[in-house]
Tab-separated table of C-alpha atoms and ligand atoms in Angstrom:
chain	number	residue	atom	x	y	z
F	22	UNK	CA	-15.727	-9.299	-13.619
F	23	UNK	CA	-18.440	-9.217	-11.003
F	24	UNK	CA	-18.533	-8.651	-7.270
F	25	UNK	CA	-19.988	-10.365	-4.250
F	26	UNK	CA	-22.032	-7.342	-3.220
F	27	UNK	CA	-25.564	-8.358	-3.946
F	28	UNK	CA	-27.292	-6.061	-1.526
F	29	UNK	CA	-25.199	-3.159	-0.380
F	30	UNK	CA	-25.384	-2.249	3.274
F	31	UNK	CA	-24.047	1.219	2.759
F	32	UNK	CA	-23.003	3.164	-0.255
F	33	UNK	CA	-19.583	2.331	-1.608
F	34	UNK	CA	-18.432	5.910	-1.374
F	35	UNK	CA	-19.234	6.077	2.326
F	36	UNK	CA	-17.586	2.712	2.990
F	37	UNK	CA	-14.480	3.662	1.017
F	38	UNK	CA	-14.161	7.201	2.372
F	39	UNK	CA	-11.545	6.534	5.075
F	40	UNK	CA	-9.454	4.537	2.632
F	41	UNK	CA	-9.373	7.310	0.018
F	42	UNK	CA	-8.559	9.894	2.675
F	43	UNK	CA	-5.839	7.675	4.119
F	44	UNK	CA	-3.797	7.597	0.911
F	45	UNK	CA	-0.744	5.992	2.509
F	46	UNK	CA	-0.471	2.563	4.131
F	47	UNK	CA	2.199	0.133	5.289
F	48	UNK	CA	2.506	-3.362	3.825
F	49	UNK	CA	4.228	-5.884	6.105
F	50	UNK	CA	5.636	-9.122	4.688
F	51	UNK	CA	6.739	-11.368	7.492
F	52	UNK	CA	6.865	-15.143	7.620
F	53	UNK	CA	9.131	-18.175	7.734
F	54	UNK	CA	10.923	-16.923	4.605
F	55	UNK	CA	12.164	-13.920	6.588
F	56	UNK	CA	14.662	-16.258	8.248
F	57	UNK	CA	16.316	-17.093	4.932
F	58	UNK	CA	16.475	-13.484	3.771
F	59	UNK	CA	16.232	-14.321	0.100
F	60	UNK	CA	12.768	-13.070	-0.879
F	61	UNK	CA	9.410	-14.540	0.097
F	62	UNK	CA	9.422	-16.720	-3.030
F	63	UNK	CA	12.566	-18.531	-1.846
F	64	UNK	CA	10.750	-21.854	-1.334
F	65	UNK	CA	9.610	-21.839	-4.938
F	66	UNK	CA	12.659	-20.216	-6.546
F	67	UNK	CA	15.106	-22.605	-4.860
F	68	UNK	CA	12.715	-25.573	-5.001
F	69	UNK	CA	13.120	-26.235	-1.286
F	70	UNK	CA	11.302	-29.490	-0.465
F	71	UNK	CA	8.359	-29.140	1.931
F	72	UNK	CA	9.902	-31.218	4.781
F	73	UNK	CA	13.051	-29.119	4.649
F	74	UNK	CA	11.168	-25.813	4.517
F	75	UNK	CA	8.895	-26.897	7.374
F	76	UNK	CA	11.887	-26.865	9.714
F	77	UNK	CA	11.750	-23.084	9.552
F	78	UNK	CA	8.514	-23.252	11.546
F	79	UNK	CA	10.348	-24.673	14.567
F	80	UNK	CA	13.326	-22.340	14.372
F	81	UNK	CA	11.335	-19.097	14.091
F	82	UNK	CA	11.640	-17.212	17.380
F	83	UNK	CA	10.539	-13.593	16.968
F	84	UNK	CA	11.147	-11.094	19.733
F	85	UNK	CA	8.289	-9.922	21.938
F	86	UNK	CA	5.604	-7.841	20.218
F	87	UNK	CA	7.455	-6.440	17.205
F	88	UNK	CA	4.138	-5.325	15.730
F	89	UNK	CA	4.163	-2.423	18.180
F	90	UNK	CA	7.329	-1.136	16.480
F	91	UNK	CA	5.739	-1.459	13.041
F	92	UNK	CA	2.587	0.331	14.145
F	93	UNK	CA	4.542	3.095	15.878
F	94	UNK	CA	6.653	3.582	12.768
F	95	UNK	CA	3.600	3.572	10.487
F	96	UNK	CA	2.040	6.249	12.637
F	97	UNK	CA	5.197	8.351	12.656
F	98	UNK	CA	5.498	7.960	8.892
F	99	UNK	CA	2.027	9.381	8.321
F	100	UNK	CA	0.607	6.042	7.223
F	101	UNK	CA	-3.017	5.473	8.169
F	102	UNK	CA	-3.398	1.731	7.740
F	103	UNK	CA	-1.360	-1.448	7.710
F	104	UNK	CA	-1.741	-4.683	5.773
F	105	UNK	CA	0.089	-7.717	7.175
F	106	UNK	CA	0.666	-11.137	5.628
F	107	UNK	CA	-1.403	-13.545	7.707
F	108	UNK	CA	-0.443	-16.399	5.376
F	109	UNK	CA	1.906	-16.067	2.447
F	110	UNK	CA	2.439	-18.536	-0.403
F	111	UNK	CA	4.519	-20.731	1.918
F	112	UNK	CA	1.261	-21.698	3.664
F	113	UNK	CA	2.351	-20.971	7.235
F	114	UNK	CA	-0.489	-19.364	9.214
F	115	UNK	CA	0.532	-16.600	11.581
F	116	UNK	CA	-2.580	-17.007	13.706
F	117	UNK	CA	-4.210	-19.519	15.999
F	118	UNK	CA	-6.005	-21.527	13.332
F	119	UNK	CA	-7.825	-24.743	14.121
F	120	UNK	CA	-7.516	-25.923	10.519
F	121	UNK	CA	-3.815	-26.733	10.383
F	122	UNK	CA	-1.043	-27.287	12.874
F	123	UNK	CA	1.287	-25.355	10.587
F	124	UNK	CA	0.755	-22.155	12.504
F	125	UNK	CA	2.569	-19.712	14.742
F	126	UNK	CA	0.881	-20.852	17.952
F	127	UNK	CA	1.700	-24.519	17.636
F	128	UNK	CA	5.160	-24.022	16.122
F	129	UNK	CA	8.283	-22.010	16.940
F	130	UNK	CA	6.860	-18.598	17.819
F	131	UNK	CA	4.306	-20.158	20.206
F	132	UNK	CA	2.119	-17.046	19.898
F	133	UNK	CA	-0.705	-15.669	17.798
F	134	UNK	CA	1.183	-13.118	15.704
F	135	UNK	CA	-1.986	-11.880	14.027
F	136	UNK	CA	-3.526	-11.098	17.419
F	137	UNK	CA	-0.411	-9.131	18.380
F	138	UNK	CA	-0.543	-7.238	15.116
F	139	UNK	CA	-4.224	-6.364	15.487
F	140	UNK	CA	-3.671	-5.179	19.040
F	141	UNK	CA	-0.742	-2.986	17.991
F	142	UNK	CA	-2.717	-1.349	15.162
F	143	UNK	CA	-5.554	-0.572	17.547
F	144	UNK	CA	-3.158	0.872	20.096
F	145	UNK	CA	-1.771	3.294	17.496
F	146	UNK	CA	-5.120	4.104	15.881
F	147	UNK	CA	-4.347	2.475	12.530
F	148	UNK	CA	-6.820	0.710	10.277
F	149	UNK	CA	-6.181	-3.017	10.013
F	150	UNK	CA	-5.649	-5.019	6.842
F	151	UNK	CA	-5.105	-8.755	6.394
F	152	UNK	CA	-3.148	-10.060	3.429
F	153	UNK	CA	-4.076	-13.636	2.569
F	154	UNK	CA	-2.445	-15.733	-0.147
F	155	UNK	CA	-4.828	-18.077	-1.922
F	156	UNK	CA	-1.874	-19.907	-3.424
F	157	UNK	CA	-0.454	-22.367	-0.906
F	158	UNK	CA	2.763	-24.326	-1.498
F	159	UNK	CA	2.421	-26.345	1.687
F	160	UNK	CA	-1.106	-27.718	1.692
F	161	UNK	CA	-1.259	-31.086	-0.100
F	162	UNK	CA	-4.239	-29.908	-2.168
F	163	UNK	CA	-2.681	-26.523	-2.939
F	164	UNK	CA	-1.461	-27.579	-6.394
F	165	UNK	CA	-3.407	-30.714	-7.268
F	166	UNK	CA	-6.752	-28.961	-6.688
F	167	UNK	CA	-6.640	-27.864	-10.300
F	168	UNK	CA	-6.750	-31.475	-11.497
F	169	UNK	CA	-9.012	-33.270	-9.025
F	170	UNK	CA	-12.462	-32.094	-8.065
F	171	UNK	CA	-12.383	-33.744	-4.621
F	172	UNK	CA	-9.105	-32.021	-3.936
F	173	UNK	CA	-10.481	-28.678	-5.161
F	174	UNK	CA	-13.449	-29.000	-2.848
F	175	UNK	CA	-11.214	-29.756	0.122
F	176	UNK	CA	-8.892	-26.894	-0.675
F	177	UNK	CA	-11.700	-24.396	-1.220
F	178	UNK	CA	-13.275	-25.480	2.082
F	179	UNK	CA	-9.881	-25.020	3.776
F	180	UNK	CA	-9.415	-21.598	2.175
F	181	UNK	CA	-12.891	-20.385	3.084
F	182	UNK	CA	-12.447	-21.790	6.589
F	183	UNK	CA	-9.178	-19.929	7.143
F	184	UNK	CA	-10.625	-16.672	5.868
F	185	UNK	CA	-13.676	-17.172	8.065
F	186	UNK	CA	-11.435	-17.534	11.123
F	187	UNK	CA	-9.581	-14.345	10.238
F	188	UNK	CA	-12.835	-12.473	9.780
F	189	UNK	CA	-14.415	-13.856	12.958
F	190	UNK	CA	-11.746	-13.877	15.643
F	191	UNK	CA	-10.105	-10.440	15.658
F	192	UNK	CA	-12.899	-7.880	15.838
F	193	UNK	CA	-13.319	-5.269	13.150
F	194	UNK	CA	-11.022	-5.745	10.159
F	195	UNK	CA	-10.826	-2.944	7.620
F	196	UNK	CA	-9.143	-4.432	4.549
F	197	UNK	CA	-8.897	-7.928	3.088
F	198	UNK	CA	-6.008	-8.199	0.662
F	199	UNK	CA	-6.011	-11.458	-1.309
F	200	UNK	CA	-3.045	-12.536	-3.362
F	201	UNK	CA	-2.204	-14.980	-6.169
F	202	UNK	CA	-5.141	-17.115	-7.222
F	203	UNK	CA	-2.948	-19.931	-8.538
F	204	UNK	CA	-3.703	-22.641	-9.635
F	205	UNK	CA	-7.469	-22.275	-10.042
F	206	UNK	CA	-8.029	-19.986	-13.020
F	207	UNK	CA	-11.536	-18.658	-12.349
F	208	UNK	CA	-13.491	-17.086	-9.501
F	209	UNK	CA	-16.049	-19.843	-9.961
F	210	UNK	CA	-13.478	-22.492	-9.054
F	211	UNK	CA	-12.382	-20.556	-5.968
F	212	UNK	CA	-16.049	-19.862	-5.209
F	213	UNK	CA	-14.922	-16.295	-4.660
F	214	UNK	CA	-18.383	-14.706	-4.758
F	215	UNK	CA	-19.509	-16.986	-1.945
F	216	UNK	CA	-16.245	-16.385	-0.087
F	217	UNK	CA	-16.568	-12.606	-0.271
F	218	UNK	CA	-20.268	-12.672	0.584
F	219	UNK	CA	-19.309	-14.586	3.743
F	220	UNK	CA	-16.576	-12.031	4.475
F	221	UNK	CA	-18.982	-9.121	4.045
F	222	UNK	CA	-21.627	-10.783	6.179
F	223	UNK	CA	-19.128	-10.855	9.075
F	224	UNK	CA	-17.372	-7.553	8.283
F	225	UNK	CA	-19.870	-5.286	6.522
F	226	UNK	CA	-17.457	-2.333	6.402
F	227	UNK	CA	-14.555	-4.245	4.926
F	228	UNK	CA	-12.751	-3.186	1.756
F	229	UNK	CA	-11.662	-6.094	-0.468
F	230	UNK	CA	-9.061	-6.105	-3.248
F	231	UNK	CA	-9.337	-7.725	-6.671
F	232	UNK	CA	-6.986	-10.668	-6.370
F	233	UNK	CA	-9.535	-13.383	-5.705
F	234	UNK	CA	-10.398	-12.805	-9.384
F	235	UNK	CA	-13.389	-10.565	-8.677
F	236	UNK	CA	-13.108	-6.808	-9.079
F	237	UNK	CA	-14.559	-5.970	-5.657
F	238	UNK	CA	-13.407	-2.615	-4.250
F	239	UNK	CA	-9.975	-1.757	-5.593
F	240	UNK	CA	-7.293	-2.625	-8.112
F	241	UNK	CA	-3.732	-3.491	-7.114
F	242	UNK	CA	-1.003	-2.360	-9.514
F	243	UNK	CA	2.250	-3.815	-8.246
F	244	UNK	CA	5.688	-2.186	-8.352
F	245	UNK	CA	4.449	0.553	-10.641
F	246	UNK	CA	2.136	3.493	-10.228
F	247	UNK	CA	-0.536	3.504	-12.871
F	248	UNK	CA	-4.126	4.603	-12.389
F	249	UNK	CA	-6.855	2.070	-13.154
F	250	UNK	CA	-8.206	2.893	-16.592
F	251	UNK	CA	-11.808	2.454	-15.565
F	252	UNK	CA	-11.570	5.207	-12.969
F	253	UNK	CA	-12.122	2.767	-10.130
F	254	UNK	CA	-10.298	2.774	-6.809
F	255	UNK	CA	-6.700	1.556	-6.856
F	256	UNK	CA	-3.741	1.136	-4.598
F	257	UNK	CA	-0.172	0.757	-5.814
F	258	UNK	CA	1.810	-1.686	-3.713
F	259	UNK	CA	5.548	-1.095	-3.751
F	260	UNK	CA	8.544	-2.810	-2.212
F	261	UNK	CA	11.063	-0.623	-0.410
F	262	UNK	CA	14.089	-2.448	-1.797
F	263	UNK	CA	12.918	-4.905	-4.444
F	264	UNK	CA	11.956	-7.753	-2.103
F	265	UNK	CA	8.740	-8.016	-0.098
F	266	UNK	CA	10.252	-10.376	2.439
F	267	UNK	CA	13.313	-9.302	4.440
F	268	UNK	CA	16.478	-9.183	2.414
F	269	UNK	CA	19.696	-7.339	3.157
F	270	UNK	CA	20.290	-5.332	0.010
F	271	UNK	CA	22.726	-2.454	-0.612
F	272	UNK	CA	21.549	1.040	0.372
F	273	UNK	CA	21.253	2.035	-3.297
F	274	UNK	CA	18.450	-0.496	-3.717
F	275	UNK	CA	16.231	1.264	-1.197
F	276	UNK	CA	13.849	4.004	-2.174
F	277	UNK	CA	15.152	7.365	-1.042
F	278	UNK	CA	12.965	9.762	0.910
F	279	UNK	CA	12.575	11.773	-2.273
F	280	UNK	CA	11.506	8.705	-4.164
F	281	UNK	CA	8.846	7.845	-1.558
F	282	UNK	CA	7.562	11.426	-1.682
F	283	UNK	CA	7.442	11.233	-5.447
F	284	UNK	CA	5.374	8.044	-5.235
F	285	UNK	CA	3.023	9.755	-2.834
F	286	UNK	CA	2.675	12.690	-5.158
F	287	UNK	CA	1.920	10.398	-8.066
F	288	UNK	CA	-0.820	8.465	-6.279
F	289	UNK	CA	-2.337	11.706	-4.943
F	290	UNK	CA	-2.323	13.180	-8.419
F	291	UNK	CA	-3.945	10.160	-9.972
F	292	UNK	CA	-6.528	9.283	-7.333
F	293	UNK	CA	-4.855	6.235	-5.836
F	294	UNK	CA	-3.279	4.988	-2.636
F	295	UNK	CA	0.262	3.886	-1.845
F	296	UNK	CA	0.937	0.720	0.133
F	297	UNK	CA	4.649	0.766	0.877
F	298	UNK	CA	6.222	-2.426	2.132
F	299	UNK	CA	8.547	-3.176	4.982
F	300	UNK	CA	9.970	-6.681	5.310
F	301	UNK	CA	10.796	-7.121	8.995
F	302	UNK	CA	13.787	-9.251	9.940
F	303	UNK	CA	13.131	-12.728	11.365
F	304	UNK	CA	12.916	-11.350	14.905
F	305	UNK	CA	10.422	-8.745	13.720
F	306	UNK	CA	12.679	-5.725	13.873
F	307	UNK	CA	12.411	-3.266	11.016
F	308	UNK	CA	15.349	-2.750	8.634
F	309	UNK	CA	17.247	0.384	9.703
F	310	UNK	CA	17.003	2.103	6.337
F	311	UNK	CA	13.232	1.758	6.316
F	312	UNK	CA	13.039	3.230	9.823
F	313	UNK	CA	15.282	6.136	8.939
F	314	UNK	CA	13.554	6.982	5.689
F	315	UNK	CA	10.023	6.556	6.946
F	316	UNK	CA	10.767	8.854	9.861
F	317	UNK	CA	11.834	11.500	7.370
F	318	UNK	CA	8.744	10.916	5.242
F	319	UNK	CA	6.567	11.349	8.332
F	320	UNK	CA	8.344	14.524	9.305
F	321	UNK	CA	7.815	15.885	5.811
F	322	UNK	CA	4.143	14.899	5.798
F	323	UNK	CA	3.561	16.553	9.147
F	324	UNK	CA	4.364	19.862	7.416
F	325	UNK	CA	3.122	19.156	3.921
F	326	UNK	CA	0.406	16.545	4.358
F	327	UNK	CA	-2.271	18.826	2.961
F	328	UNK	CA	-0.723	18.327	-0.490
F	329	UNK	CA	-1.022	14.544	-0.257
F	330	UNK	CA	-3.986	13.474	1.859
F	331	UNK	CA	-7.713	13.757	1.472
F	332	UNK	CA	-9.887	14.350	-1.521
F	333	UNK	CA	-7.797	15.196	-4.549
F	334	UNK	CA	-8.752	15.717	-8.154
F	335	UNK	CA	-7.090	13.813	-10.934
F	336	UNK	CA	-4.317	15.951	-12.373
F	337	UNK	CA	-4.051	14.256	-15.727
F	338	UNK	CA	-5.599	16.465	-18.391
F	339	UNK	CA	-5.450	19.540	-16.145
F	340	UNK	CA	-1.715	20.027	-15.832
F	341	UNK	CA	1.222	19.228	-18.026
F	342	UNK	CA	4.687	18.002	-17.118
F	343	UNK	CA	7.089	20.513	-15.666
F	344	UNK	CA	10.775	20.205	-15.009
F	345	UNK	CA	10.995	21.793	-11.574
F	346	UNK	CA	8.084	19.926	-10.032
F	347	UNK	CA	4.665	18.342	-10.407
F	348	UNK	CA	1.150	19.099	-9.211
F	349	UNK	CA	-1.533	17.691	-6.997
F	350	UNK	CA	-4.946	19.314	-7.085
F	351	UNK	CA	-7.871	19.857	-4.793
F	352	UNK	CA	-10.661	21.952	-6.275
F	353	UNK	CA	-9.368	25.503	-6.696
F	354	UNK	CA	-6.083	24.782	-4.929
F	355	UNK	CA	-3.057	23.400	-6.698
F	356	UNK	CA	0.022	22.099	-4.879
F	357	UNK	CA	3.282	22.326	-6.754
F	358	UNK	CA	5.733	19.763	-5.369
F	359	UNK	CA	8.930	21.535	-6.273
F	360	UNK	CA	11.743	18.982	-6.168
F	361	UNK	CA	14.224	20.881	-8.362
F	362	UNK	CA	14.477	24.357	-7.028
F	363	UNK	CA	14.558	27.087	-9.691
F	364	UNK	CA	16.079	29.875	-7.554
F	365	UNK	CA	14.306	33.057	-6.494
F	366	UNK	CA	11.611	32.957	-9.177
F	367	UNK	CA	9.427	30.145	-10.411
F	368	UNK	CA	7.618	30.414	-13.720
F	369	UNK	CA	4.639	28.249	-14.560
F	370	UNK	CA	3.667	28.509	-18.195
F	371	UNK	CA	0.293	27.889	-19.771
F	372	UNK	CA	-1.915	28.866	-16.825
F	373	UNK	CA	-4.511	31.548	-17.393
F	374	UNK	CA	-6.681	30.816	-14.347
F	375	UNK	CA	-6.636	33.759	-11.953
F	376	UNK	CA	-4.273	33.181	-9.056
F	377	UNK	CA	-5.380	34.644	-5.730
F	378	UNK	CA	-2.614	33.585	-3.374
F	379	UNK	CA	0.700	31.751	-3.425
F	380	UNK	CA	2.572	30.451	-0.396
F	381	UNK	CA	5.082	27.860	0.700
F	382	UNK	CA	2.889	25.225	2.322
F	383	UNK	CA	5.292	24.380	5.134
F	384	UNK	CA	5.365	27.912	6.551
F	385	UNK	CA	2.219	29.435	5.107
F	386	UNK	CA	3.768	32.798	4.336
F	387	UNK	CA	2.407	34.586	1.296
F	388	UNK	CA	4.691	34.935	-1.719
F	389	UNK	CA	4.703	37.598	-4.382
F	390	UNK	CA	3.639	36.756	-7.910
F	391	UNK	CA	2.759	38.306	-11.204
F	392	UNK	CA	0.277	36.909	-13.615
F	393	UNK	CA	1.138	37.515	-17.223
F	394	UNK	CA	-0.781	36.570	-20.335
F	395	UNK	CA	-0.435	32.815	-20.059
F	396	UNK	CA	2.132	32.393	-17.337
F	397	UNK	CA	2.492	32.896	-13.641
F	398	UNK	CA	5.768	33.981	-12.112
F	399	UNK	CA	6.138	33.441	-8.381
F	400	UNK	CA	8.654	35.899	-6.938
F	401	UNK	CA	10.695	36.423	-3.807
F	402	UNK	CA	11.496	32.757	-3.237
F	403	UNK	CA	14.496	31.765	-1.140
F	404	UNK	CA	17.614	31.128	-3.195
F	405	UNK	CA	17.729	27.474	-2.165
F	406	UNK	CA	15.014	24.937	-1.615
F	407	UNK	CA	13.799	25.630	1.927
F	408	UNK	CA	12.852	22.005	2.630
F	409	UNK	CA	15.635	20.529	4.729
F	410	UNK	CA	14.153	17.033	4.878
F	411	UNK	CA	14.204	16.000	1.249
F	412	UNK	CA	14.541	19.106	-0.864
F	413	UNK	CA	10.893	18.948	-1.825
F	414	UNK	CA	8.965	22.147	-1.086
F	415	UNK	CA	5.303	22.492	-1.855
F	416	UNK	CA	3.969	25.752	-3.234
F	417	UNK	CA	0.315	26.186	-2.451
F	418	UNK	CA	-1.475	28.055	-5.222
F	419	UNK	CA	-5.003	29.224	-4.553
F	420	UNK	CA	-6.943	30.106	-7.689
F	421	UNK	CA	-10.293	31.785	-8.319
F	422	UNK	CA	-11.551	28.642	-10.080
F	423	UNK	CA	-10.203	25.123	-10.714
F	424	UNK	CA	-6.933	25.765	-12.549
F	425	UNK	CA	-5.860	24.401	-15.887
F	426	UNK	CA	-2.607	24.446	-17.768
F	427	UNK	CA	-2.186	24.284	-21.527
F	428	UNK	CA	1.272	24.392	-23.040
F	429	UNK	CA	1.532	22.209	-26.101
F	430	UNK	CA	4.825	22.038	-27.959
F	431	UNK	CA	5.226	25.492	-29.482
F	432	UNK	CA	6.257	28.781	-27.983
F	433	UNK	CA	3.717	30.871	-29.826
F	434	UNK	CA	0.085	30.098	-29.315
F	435	UNK	CA	-1.451	29.838	-32.781
J	30	LIG	C1	3.168	-10.827	-5.678
J	30	LIG	C2	4.081	-11.837	-5.039
J	30	LIG	C3	4.039	-11.816	-3.569
J	30	LIG	C4	3.792	-10.503	-2.916
J	30	LIG	C5	2.742	-9.714	-3.627
J	30	LIG	C6	2.518	-8.339	-3.082
J	30	LIG	O1	1.939	-11.305	-5.974
J	30	LIG	O2	3.803	-13.137	-5.448
J	30	LIG	O3	5.158	-12.443	-3.062
J	30	LIG	O4	3.353	-10.765	-1.646
J	30	LIG	O5	3.029	-9.636	-4.948
J	30	LIG	O6	1.705	-7.597	-3.925
């Protein structure tokens, strides 16, 4: 796949720096579907006819400025950027578009919800991302464009026009997050290179994902955390409870604080980002469990953020699996995210690199240790896991050189 970046205005690494450092962002799925509470694909899954679905546009009456609550929560949670659905597959535009009347200003809400969102992100110092679904179940050309050239041209012009509005009317936008390039199967048919060149001409700093069928800046594994094989930038997007759009599901379906921390550890260890979703209720309020758990995540990150944020080295190939925890790595410093506390001593086998200092990251106090032939034993630990938030304590291990672990399957090194 190719990209739209013919001439680069600044180096990719400089442009992408904030995004890599950010590591953790909030995805927000909010639209007409939120009123039904049965997933954002409800129109398609239940084959709701367009005229019936359209009625949701009139009945949608969100409360005043909910985006301020999302932005405040994102900030408290230690998230550094937000990506909001400006138009999902249902086709309803959350902003003041001139290209369709099916929008939040002319219908029920009577307000530009994208403008409110942008303002809230700026107020809380968060980077701003726009999600935009190429697939459109409402526009008359949205499906037939694959069969009729005149229809394709109209739909591509509509698509490019909507994206141009989003790029032009809200100041600096940091991320453009396309989704689902159905039904046109190639970037040529979407005219994606031209689309993204237009986007970059208006927003030279912007970071663009790969879902308009061009690679662009980052890959988007969904609902699983797997590094891109090519070593390029990637961001795992994850639901909190199995649905992107608001849905009342039992507490067991929601990621626990520990599970969110584990996702963060995984992306940090493998060089990616985590975009964790909230699906606000129809009025815009955030599901209670998401609020509660994200507060805890933020509290944890305020003490242990060093283990998660910023430049990290890929752990794979340097460390092996352990039972009591897992590593992240930054040069000569390894962070052991200990989620199953071993008691007063912690042994790490297979490491011969000279250890200079060991401490519990959250309090910084030095710990005792002994370095044996090919193992390190940290001593004098508290009997129980000292982390009261989630039972995940990070041991900071400072080595004389970038550490490496080699265990293999046997107990005697041949
Ligand atoms: C999928 C779904 C969509 C969701 C998106 C988020 O592509 O179709 O509903 O918004 O994933 O990554």
